[in-house]
Amino acid sequence: MYKTFTLLFCLIFTSSIFASNGDTIKVSVFDKYHMSSYGNHNQKVKMPTADKKFQRIWLKYTLGCLSNGQCEWDYTIKLFVREHTGKNDSTLKQAPYLKVNGIAKDSIAYSTIPTWVNTYNSQSKTTDSSLSATMLLTFYADTLHPLVMTDTIRVYAANYWRYSFDSLGVKTDSTWVPATAVSYQRYTNYYDVFEIVNDIELGRLISPYAKTFPKSFQYDYIYDVTEYAGLFHDSTEFRIQYQGYSYGFTATWDMIMVEGIPAQDVIKVENIYNGGFNYGQSVSIEEALKAKTFTVPNGTKKVKARIIITGHGGENNENCAEFCAKEMYLKLNGTQVAKQLVWKDDCGSNAITAQPGTWVYNRANWCPGEKIRNFDYNLDVTAGSTNTIDLDMEEFTANGAASYNIALQLIYFSDFNIQTDASIEEILAPTRSFWQSRYNPICDNAKFVMKNWGEKPITEITFSYQIGNAPENNLTWNGSLASYEEKMITIPYINWTGGNIDSIFKVKILTVNGASGDDNAYNNYKEEGFNLPYVLPSSFVIETRTNSKPEQNSYTIKDAYGNVVKERNFTTANTLHKDTISLGFGCYTFHYTDKGGNGLGWWAAPSEGSGSLRMLTTSTPLKVLKSFNTDFGNFVQLNFRVQHALTTTENFIKAEDVILYPNPASTTITVEGFAYSHATITDIAGKVVKQINTATSSISIQDLPTGVYLMQLKDLNGQQIVKKFVVTKN
């Protein structure tokens, strides 16, 4: 599953909270704020007025570290908006009439005149006397105002024996020190009135193990909080709940708001559960997670249940709830409507690698250093109806402490404002995004996330894409995209002509369902800067030293079309392996896997030893082309290019000089301008549909149905040319 962490590139930040329609507003909530203690950290800020409309709102949270910070452990960090309802509630409490030195006592006997205490003086071998300790009595005698102090007196200790001592320190006599008065406690009932404040969780993350990281590290976590827009206006209070003790983590929190009409307005956000709940204890978690009744507001067209859940604790039966996988069950009106395993099984693929902690261990819906995913479910309810909702956890008996942090919200939507809206949400490749750095830089298939924000389903989108100022290319996607559905789109070939320096990748929506543009032009374009991948010679050596678990390791090298050109498994432990690789001109992906999920060397698995992984030149003196950190978790990947060394009589052919004709074609197609030795035809999704292993003047396409295809041509020198053509059938 792809991870949508990248901040949309085209936001134009401004600190002003007044802007024209379509402009972007940035409001700073916390700026490198030091989370110095466990607990809640609140901040009120001025937000836009309630009459402003926003099509998208993002919360950008940047985690950092002080220069002298520890920043050591994996702590839970929750982000809230505090909904001040303006409604008051109260709880019945009891106010004490009497306090002794600030503490309520049932009764106190005391003396209003000074009293004395005798002690034995070991130096003079005599009896010394000193004034006894005094006590401050405070009284709250006004039953109409039971918290207002009405009197105070300073009194002396009483009702004790005052002893005399001989020269040896032996008690020889005693005198009773009587009290002159006794005061008795009584309580006055009163109601403690307070405003009802709903803490609505916007997002959650877990800090990384970062003790040995450079203190300059910063990680950005982006949350789409558009659905909470109704809570962000005028004076708004936000809260960071830091469940950590390690010194030094800092928080920067910005609200980024794009003016415009949202896909749907949200009528209300309602908290059902919010907090930490003990799991598997003598009192069942179901006692806390009881079914709640809710009434759907008039005008509601859709209700979404959102669950944010993470497991914590390490009891002695199954190491729950942090390291055990348990089911949760969502029930509507007593009927189960959803089931979800509370587990994350890809912690070893974390973008924050080599953390000085147990970062590769899979956990209960979280990994150290990552933000927490939500679980969203649409509920089949109607406006005006009254229903019950309930969240149950799999039955379990704990032996020790175990708990889940749970937020369950109901989000009520009005009707759609937008009918047709295709959005380019995020470019996954090529990009410089840190969260996609395991898979970038690339030199083959571009990938981006597309989402339907409108009410109508989308079946066809035409895009244009380009590298820098190179010519634009078009791509048509066909499929089915329902409201709010996302899909990852792969562009199976990118024309990298002129891409010899770091550049910009651009993608733009041209038509949606056959019509030009859609109802919202704002999200139809995106660009990302990218770095060029490694360039390796046509021949190089992959040097692997296995650890004591060689069976966990393997690697593949694939070309731009996904064809495996080299693969290797390992069986011999603690052995140096050298593989000489020879490749033609083109783009390739080297993918090295560890099935154990803890790389070739990890501090917490010393019994497995430590291996190594490098790429070297084939000729002496040997040079290291690339070396890899062995603490890589599940895998390490390198996308690279091979630039073929031509002889003096050879010349590269430009793609634009190669012609396919006729184009469109129905039965045969001819290649002109390139002496190819091998050809591969794929459909627009990258699936190979035809292989031609011998050069011919005309290539039969009789068996290909109507559609758009790519032809990859390769010559004996290893140069590759890719051309697009269309097949039409009468």
XYZ file of C-alpha atoms in Angstrom, residues 62-638:
577
model
C 7.139 18.691 11.991
C 8.928 16.647 14.640
C 12.400 17.853 15.585
C 14.902 17.738 18.428
C 16.705 20.271 20.609
C 20.465 20.516 20.162
C 20.912 18.985 23.631
C 17.854 16.724 23.480
C 17.722 12.996 24.147
C 14.894 12.337 21.632
C 15.289 8.699 22.455
C 12.097 6.657 22.537
C 9.001 5.736 20.532
C 6.292 7.842 22.154
C 2.645 8.363 21.206
C 1.808 11.907 20.083
C -1.854 12.843 19.569
C -3.033 16.003 17.826
C -6.395 17.509 18.821
C -8.657 20.416 18.086
C -10.573 21.407 21.225
C -14.241 22.059 20.495
C -15.514 24.582 23.052
C -19.262 23.952 23.049
C -20.293 26.935 25.193
C -22.435 24.520 27.207
C -21.901 24.003 30.911
C -22.102 20.854 32.980
C -21.390 20.128 36.622
C -20.353 17.371 38.976
C -21.435 16.974 42.590
C -18.492 17.408 44.963
C -17.911 17.852 48.705
C -16.031 20.787 50.197
C -14.308 20.208 53.599
C -15.010 22.592 56.484
C -11.517 22.030 57.995
C -7.983 21.738 56.586
C -4.810 21.145 58.607
C -1.736 22.519 56.857
C -3.787 22.440 53.646
C -4.977 18.832 54.040
C -8.503 17.773 55.011
C -8.552 15.788 58.288
C -11.446 14.039 60.027
C -10.617 15.843 63.307
C -7.745 17.631 65.045
C -6.957 18.108 68.774
C -4.741 21.112 69.455
C -3.651 23.731 71.953
C -4.244 27.427 71.484
C -1.393 28.201 73.899
C 2.259 27.297 73.280
C 3.305 23.742 74.129
C 6.741 22.306 74.618
C 8.620 19.142 73.744
C 11.519 17.674 75.792
C 14.517 15.971 74.195
C 17.703 14.433 75.616
C 20.917 16.439 74.945
C 23.696 13.877 74.500
C 26.370 16.591 74.739
C 25.372 18.147 78.063
C 23.639 14.957 79.277
C 20.624 17.024 80.352
C 17.011 17.511 79.313
C 16.359 20.240 76.734
C 13.004 21.731 75.870
C 11.757 23.394 72.656
C 8.546 24.855 71.343
C 6.356 22.177 69.714
C 5.431 22.314 66.049
C 2.691 24.661 65.019
C -0.187 23.844 62.672
C -2.231 26.126 60.413
C -5.946 25.487 60.591
C -8.090 26.903 57.793
C -11.888 26.936 57.985
C -14.553 27.118 55.254
C -17.681 27.816 57.272
C -19.815 29.609 54.650
C -22.079 26.865 53.277
C -23.227 29.131 50.431
C -19.630 29.585 49.302
C -17.912 26.388 50.530
C -14.640 27.022 48.653
C -14.081 30.436 50.225
C -11.867 30.438 53.335
C -13.543 32.105 56.350
C -10.888 31.871 59.094
C -7.327 30.766 59.880
C -5.570 30.135 63.210
C -2.084 28.994 64.137
C -2.180 26.306 66.883
C 0.184 23.976 68.726
C 0.474 20.225 68.956
C -1.237 18.634 71.962
C -2.354 15.338 73.498
C 1.146 13.869 73.888
C 3.539 12.966 76.788
C 6.385 15.375 77.655
C 9.307 13.287 79.040
C 12.253 14.079 81.367
C 15.601 12.278 81.090
C 18.453 11.465 83.527
C 22.141 11.910 82.700
C 22.144 8.606 80.829
C 19.213 9.552 78.632
C 16.744 7.280 80.433
C 13.162 8.566 80.769
C 12.518 9.359 84.429
C 9.241 11.267 84.374
C 6.438 12.367 82.017
C 3.785 15.044 81.868
C 0.637 14.895 79.721
C 0.205 17.929 77.415
C -3.558 18.313 77.027
C -5.455 19.864 74.128
C -7.411 23.026 74.771
C -9.762 22.428 71.828
C -10.862 19.851 69.263
C -12.229 20.655 65.778
C -14.278 18.122 63.799
C -14.645 17.775 60.032
C -17.874 18.245 58.145
C -18.536 18.526 54.405
C -20.722 20.764 52.280
C -22.113 19.505 48.985
C -21.633 21.776 45.970
C -21.713 21.553 42.172
C -18.486 22.110 40.247
C -19.575 23.863 37.023
C -17.394 23.550 33.913
C -17.640 24.096 30.167
C -18.021 20.994 28.007
C -14.964 20.762 25.734
C -14.750 17.977 23.138
C -11.206 16.962 22.242
C -11.410 15.829 18.594
C -8.346 13.856 17.509
C -7.039 15.054 14.127
C -4.101 12.702 13.812
C -1.582 10.572 15.660
C 2.067 9.658 15.214
C 4.777 7.753 17.043
C 8.166 9.384 17.515
C 11.169 7.430 16.175
C 14.058 6.024 18.141
C 16.369 8.938 17.406
C 18.923 9.095 20.221
C 21.929 8.689 17.922
C 20.495 10.713 15.023
C 21.921 14.157 14.235
C 19.973 16.621 16.377
C 19.100 18.578 13.240
C 16.667 15.879 12.055
C 13.159 16.914 11.012
C 10.290 14.717 9.870
C 7.127 16.165 8.342
C 3.784 14.442 8.919
C 0.903 15.613 6.729
C -2.739 15.011 7.636
C -5.742 15.841 5.464
C -8.101 17.475 7.983
C -10.570 18.988 5.494
C -13.464 17.160 7.154
C -12.845 19.059 10.412
C -13.099 22.490 8.726
C -16.097 23.516 10.830
C -13.933 23.398 13.962
C -11.227 25.737 12.605
C -12.528 29.277 12.842
C -12.065 32.452 14.890
C -10.264 31.687 18.160
C -9.412 27.971 18.024
C -7.599 25.918 20.643
C -5.313 23.066 19.588
C -3.679 20.432 21.765
C -0.621 18.205 21.520
C -0.898 15.253 23.873
C 2.665 14.047 24.376
C 2.774 10.626 26.018
C 6.536 10.687 26.461
C 9.234 11.310 29.043
C 12.410 11.622 26.975
C 13.780 15.154 26.905
C 14.118 17.194 23.745
C 11.461 16.496 21.087
C 10.094 19.642 19.447
C 6.869 20.307 17.551
C 6.069 22.680 14.704
C 2.396 22.709 13.725
C 1.022 24.595 10.708
C -2.524 24.666 9.358
C -2.544 25.011 5.557
C -5.937 25.981 4.178
C -6.950 26.350 0.514
C -10.022 28.488 -0.090
C -12.802 27.088 -2.237
C -15.852 24.864 -2.135
C -15.312 21.477 -0.438
C -16.578 18.288 -2.041
C -19.093 17.985 0.791
C -19.777 20.165 3.815
C -19.521 18.481 7.215
C -22.508 19.088 9.467
C -20.941 17.762 12.640
C -18.090 15.670 14.076
C -19.096 13.618 17.115
C -16.794 11.850 19.574
C -17.947 8.365 20.563
C -14.814 7.103 22.355
C -11.634 9.026 23.057
C -8.827 7.861 25.343
C -6.797 4.950 26.639
C -8.571 1.729 27.579
C -7.151 -1.200 29.568
C -7.257 -4.492 27.662
C -7.665 -8.000 29.062
C -7.950 -6.855 32.684
C -10.379 -8.035 35.384
C -12.746 -5.280 34.254
C -13.315 -5.928 30.534
C -12.521 -3.270 27.932
C -16.153 -3.682 26.845
C -17.213 -2.007 30.086
C -15.562 1.163 28.797
C -16.478 0.666 25.129
C -20.211 0.321 25.665
C -22.656 0.884 22.824
C -23.489 4.572 22.353
C -26.664 6.068 20.922
C -26.457 8.702 18.191
C -29.054 10.620 16.194
C -28.302 11.514 12.578
C -28.801 15.282 12.004
C -31.388 16.430 9.482
C -29.860 17.064 6.044
C -27.233 14.322 6.437
C -26.451 12.413 3.240
C -23.538 10.311 4.487
C -22.156 9.203 7.849
C -18.576 8.017 8.233
C -17.176 6.223 11.275
C -13.472 6.947 11.770
C -11.325 4.833 14.083
C -7.793 5.717 15.186
C -6.342 2.869 17.235
C -2.914 1.787 18.512
C -1.985 -0.988 20.939
C 0.444 -0.532 23.839
C 1.899 -2.486 26.748
C 3.846 -5.732 27.020
C 2.030 -8.139 29.345
C 3.358 -11.658 29.870
C 0.952 -13.874 27.889
C 1.219 -12.580 24.302
C 3.174 -9.324 24.761
C -0.073 -7.400 24.266
C -1.210 -4.989 23.217
C 1.878 -3.571 21.428
C 3.152 -6.806 19.919
C -0.009 -8.887 19.493
C -2.421 -8.860 16.561
C -6.050 -8.682 17.673
C -9.332 -8.117 15.849
C -11.634 -5.165 16.404
C -15.314 -5.281 15.451
C -17.532 -2.313 14.592
C -21.237 -2.837 15.259
C -24.150 -0.716 14.068
C -27.474 -1.285 15.816
C -26.094 -4.526 17.221
C -24.957 -5.924 13.861
C -21.296 -6.240 12.928
C -20.536 -4.032 9.913
C -16.717 -4.152 9.895
C -13.833 -6.245 11.176
C -10.202 -5.148 11.218
C -6.978 -6.756 12.405
C -5.181 -4.153 14.517
C -1.714 -4.798 13.168
C 0.960 -3.258 10.935
C 3.162 -5.813 9.211
C 5.661 -3.651 7.311
C 7.695 -1.851 9.986
C 10.870 -3.134 8.338
C 9.961 -1.036 5.269
C 9.939 2.187 7.299
C 11.490 5.191 5.548
C 13.318 6.030 8.813
C 15.828 3.186 8.743
C 18.627 2.202 11.126
C 16.855 3.569 14.201
C 18.765 2.769 17.431
C 15.841 0.725 18.744
C 13.523 -2.140 17.812
C 12.231 -0.286 14.755
C 11.758 -3.394 12.570
C 9.334 -5.168 14.926
C 5.755 -5.164 13.641
C 3.239 -3.674 16.032
C -0.433 -3.026 16.779
C -1.146 -0.555 13.934
C 2.019 1.482 14.331
C 5.718 1.616 13.569
C 8.277 3.867 15.293
C 8.569 7.169 13.442
C 5.438 6.835 11.294
C 2.036 8.491 11.396
C -0.974 6.341 12.248
C -3.443 5.301 9.560
C -7.186 5.765 10.089
C -9.861 3.141 9.490
C -12.922 4.734 7.837
C -16.293 3.031 7.350
C -19.470 4.394 5.740
C -22.588 3.675 7.820
C -25.947 2.811 6.285
C -28.163 5.190 8.275
C -30.686 7.879 7.327
C -31.166 11.485 8.414
C -33.263 11.805 11.555
C -32.775 8.189 12.623
C -31.534 7.121 16.061
C -28.976 4.318 16.148
C -26.378 2.628 18.302
C -22.698 2.152 17.545
C -20.283 -0.080 19.369
C -16.617 -1.049 19.090
C -15.625 -4.455 20.441
C -12.185 -5.998 20.818
C -11.247 -9.652 20.499
C -11.552 -11.426 23.853
C -8.274 -11.734 25.719
C -6.968 -12.201 29.269
C -3.819 -10.273 30.046
C -1.087 -11.089 32.530
C 0.109 -7.569 33.205
C -0.515 -4.155 31.682
C -2.044 -3.895 28.197
C -4.128 -1.149 26.612
C -5.409 0.434 23.401
C -5.479 4.136 22.571
C -8.782 4.558 20.729
C -10.620 7.425 19.075
C -13.958 6.670 17.393
C -15.656 9.592 15.664
C -18.792 9.986 13.585
C -18.573 12.505 10.738
C -21.873 13.713 9.256
C -21.823 15.032 5.658
C -24.368 17.078 3.745
C -24.976 16.572 0.004
C -22.211 16.883 -2.603
C -21.163 20.348 -3.749
C -18.986 18.957 -6.553
C -20.124 16.600 -9.304
C -16.908 15.820 -11.215
C -13.506 16.320 -9.638
C -10.449 14.203 -10.446
C -7.474 15.106 -8.273
C -3.755 14.378 -8.517
C -3.098 13.792 -4.832
C 0.576 12.865 -4.686
C 3.495 12.033 -6.953
C 5.144 8.885 -5.629
C 7.918 8.797 -8.242
C 9.961 10.609 -9.333
C 10.168 12.725 -6.182
C 12.513 13.954 -3.476
C 9.930 13.165 -0.779
C 11.638 11.625 2.232
C 8.764 9.196 2.791
C 9.245 7.791 -0.727
C 13.054 7.737 -0.534
C 13.207 3.939 -0.360
C 11.892 3.834 -3.937
C 13.487 6.978 -5.383
C 15.223 8.300 -7.386
C 13.878 6.431 -10.411
C 14.503 6.384 -14.126
C 11.662 4.228 -15.361
C 7.991 4.166 -14.339
C 6.491 7.326 -12.886
C 3.729 6.803 -10.302
C 1.126 9.115 -8.824
C -2.069 8.888 -6.765
C -5.379 9.914 -8.290
C -8.590 10.487 -6.298
C -12.224 11.166 -7.169
C -13.582 13.974 -4.987
C -16.840 14.349 -6.912
C -20.203 12.632 -6.665
C -20.085 11.106 -10.162
C -17.939 8.043 -10.898
C -14.944 8.573 -13.193
C -14.230 6.115 -16.004
C -11.676 7.975 -18.154
C -8.964 10.551 -17.552
C -6.416 11.905 -20.008
C -3.163 13.205 -18.511
C -0.169 15.001 -19.893
C 3.263 14.547 -18.366
C 6.761 15.829 -19.033
C 10.285 16.099 -17.697
C 11.468 19.689 -17.305
C 10.986 21.490 -20.604
C 10.961 18.337 -22.720
C 7.943 17.749 -24.996
C 4.693 16.745 -23.278
C 3.345 13.211 -23.611
C -0.273 12.163 -23.148
C -1.740 9.149 -21.378
C -5.364 8.020 -21.144
C -6.508 6.003 -18.136
C -9.675 3.904 -18.324
C -11.276 2.209 -15.382
C -13.717 2.869 -12.570
C -13.166 5.387 -9.782
C -16.024 5.896 -7.308
C -16.477 8.908 -5.016
C -13.543 9.315 -2.625
C -11.775 6.313 -4.145
C -8.015 6.458 -4.792
C -5.898 4.632 -7.347
C -2.196 4.574 -8.061
C -1.478 5.351 -11.725
C 1.710 4.075 -13.355
C 3.143 5.725 -16.446
C 4.960 2.772 -18.034
C 7.437 4.884 -19.947
C 8.911 8.325 -19.392
C 10.840 10.150 -22.076
C 13.985 11.084 -20.163
C 15.498 12.886 -23.173
C 17.604 15.742 -21.902
C 17.287 14.505 -18.343
C 20.986 14.596 -17.612
C 20.555 16.901 -14.647
C 18.145 16.958 -11.708
C 14.869 18.302 -12.982
C 11.089 18.626 -12.514
C 8.436 16.015 -13.263
C 5.040 17.479 -14.184
C 1.657 15.801 -14.574
C -1.633 17.456 -15.522
C -5.243 16.370 -16.024
C -6.540 17.318 -19.473
C -9.940 15.633 -19.739
C -12.253 13.783 -17.357
C -14.920 11.421 -18.712
C -14.267 12.859 -22.162
C -14.872 16.486 -21.157
C -12.226 19.178 -20.901
C -11.169 19.623 -17.270
C -13.580 19.157 -14.359
C -15.326 21.183 -11.629
C -12.111 22.029 -9.765
C -8.992 23.068 -11.656
C -6.955 23.574 -8.469
C -6.035 19.903 -8.030
C -5.501 19.077 -11.733
C -1.769 19.778 -11.792
C 1.216 18.741 -9.734
C 4.967 18.821 -10.100
C 7.834 17.368 -8.109
C 11.534 17.988 -8.198
C 13.644 14.862 -8.472
C 17.229 13.684 -8.462
C 18.721 11.491 -11.137
C 19.465 7.904 -10.136
C 22.889 6.309 -9.894
C 24.775 5.683 -13.110
C 26.649 2.380 -13.189
C 28.977 0.981 -15.841
C 27.725 -1.762 -18.125
C 29.706 -4.290 -16.060
C 30.048 -4.218 -12.279
C 30.277 -6.569 -9.314
C 27.689 -7.155 -6.594
C 29.609 -8.200 -3.496
C 27.608 -9.776 -0.676
C 28.949 -11.167 2.561
C 26.175 -13.276 4.088
C 25.493 -13.454 7.810
C 24.509 -16.645 9.639
C 20.990 -16.571 8.082
C 21.742 -16.608 4.330
C 18.436 -18.297 3.480
C 16.677 -15.033 4.387
C 18.414 -13.113 1.594
C 17.984 -12.811 -2.161
C 18.135 -10.145 -4.833
C 16.771 -9.386 -8.285
C 17.686 -6.960 -11.031
C 14.775 -5.949 -13.262
C 14.681 -3.821 -16.382
C 12.276 -0.928 -16.917
C 9.520 -3.328 -17.981
C 9.770 -5.540 -14.930
C 11.656 -8.344 -16.631
C 14.067 -10.131 -14.282
C 17.529 -9.986 -15.851
C 19.416 -11.339 -12.824
C 18.368 -13.051 -9.609
C 20.295 -14.639 -6.770
C 19.508 -16.662 -3.625
C 21.999 -17.407 -0.875
C 22.543 -20.664 0.999
C 26.062 -20.461 2.467
C 26.487 -18.592 5.762
C 29.210 -16.062 6.514
C 30.618 -16.258 3.004
C 31.770 -13.622 0.519
C 29.935 -13.811 -2.823
C 30.909 -11.829 -5.919
C 28.581 -11.684 -8.925
C 29.716 -9.974 -12.120
C 26.773 -8.216 -13.779
C 26.747 -7.157 -17.453
C 23.851 -5.034 -18.682
C 22.913 -3.086 -21.770
C 21.947 0.564 -21.999
C 18.837 1.329 -19.951
C 17.217 1.656 -16.560
C 17.232 -1.083 -13.918
C 16.086 -1.778 -10.374
C 18.240 -3.686 -7.873
C 16.117 -5.073 -5.022
C 17.743 -6.925 -2.116
C 15.368 -8.643 0.337
C 15.732 -9.949 3.864
C 12.833 -12.268 4.767
C 13.708 -11.958 8.443
C 12.959 -8.236 8.245
C 16.121 -7.160 10.074
C 18.645 -6.554 7.292
C 22.138 -8.019 7.090
C 23.139 -6.742 10.503
C 21.066 -5.574 13.467
C 22.044 -4.857 17.037
C 19.056 -6.778 18.480
C 19.927 -9.988 16.588
C 23.605 -10.568 17.452
C 23.276 -14.342 16.930
C 22.684 -13.695 13.196
C 25.996 -11.907 12.826
C 26.617 -9.113 10.363
C 27.000 -9.203 6.592
C 27.774 -6.552 3.997
C 26.534 -5.412 0.591
C 28.475 -3.370 -1.991
C 28.740 -2.678 -5.712
C 32.273 -2.579 -7.143
C 34.044 -1.979 -10.420
C 35.217 -5.035 -12.365
C 38.702 -3.720 -13.147
C 41.576 -3.047 -10.782
C 42.162 -1.032 -8.797
C 38.711 -1.881 -7.438
C 36.497 1.052 -6.580
C 33.353 1.053 -4.486
C 30.471 2.263 -6.643
C 27.821 1.947 -3.926
C 27.710 0.543 -0.409
C 24.572 -0.146 1.622
C 23.795 0.237 5.311
C 23.145 -3.290 6.595
C 20.434 -2.132 9.059
C 17.815 -1.888 6.304
C 14.947 -3.990 7.684
C 12.873 -5.690 4.969
C 14.734 -4.565 1.863
C 17.119 -2.177 0.179
C 16.553 -0.898 -3.348
C 18.601 0.981 -5.913
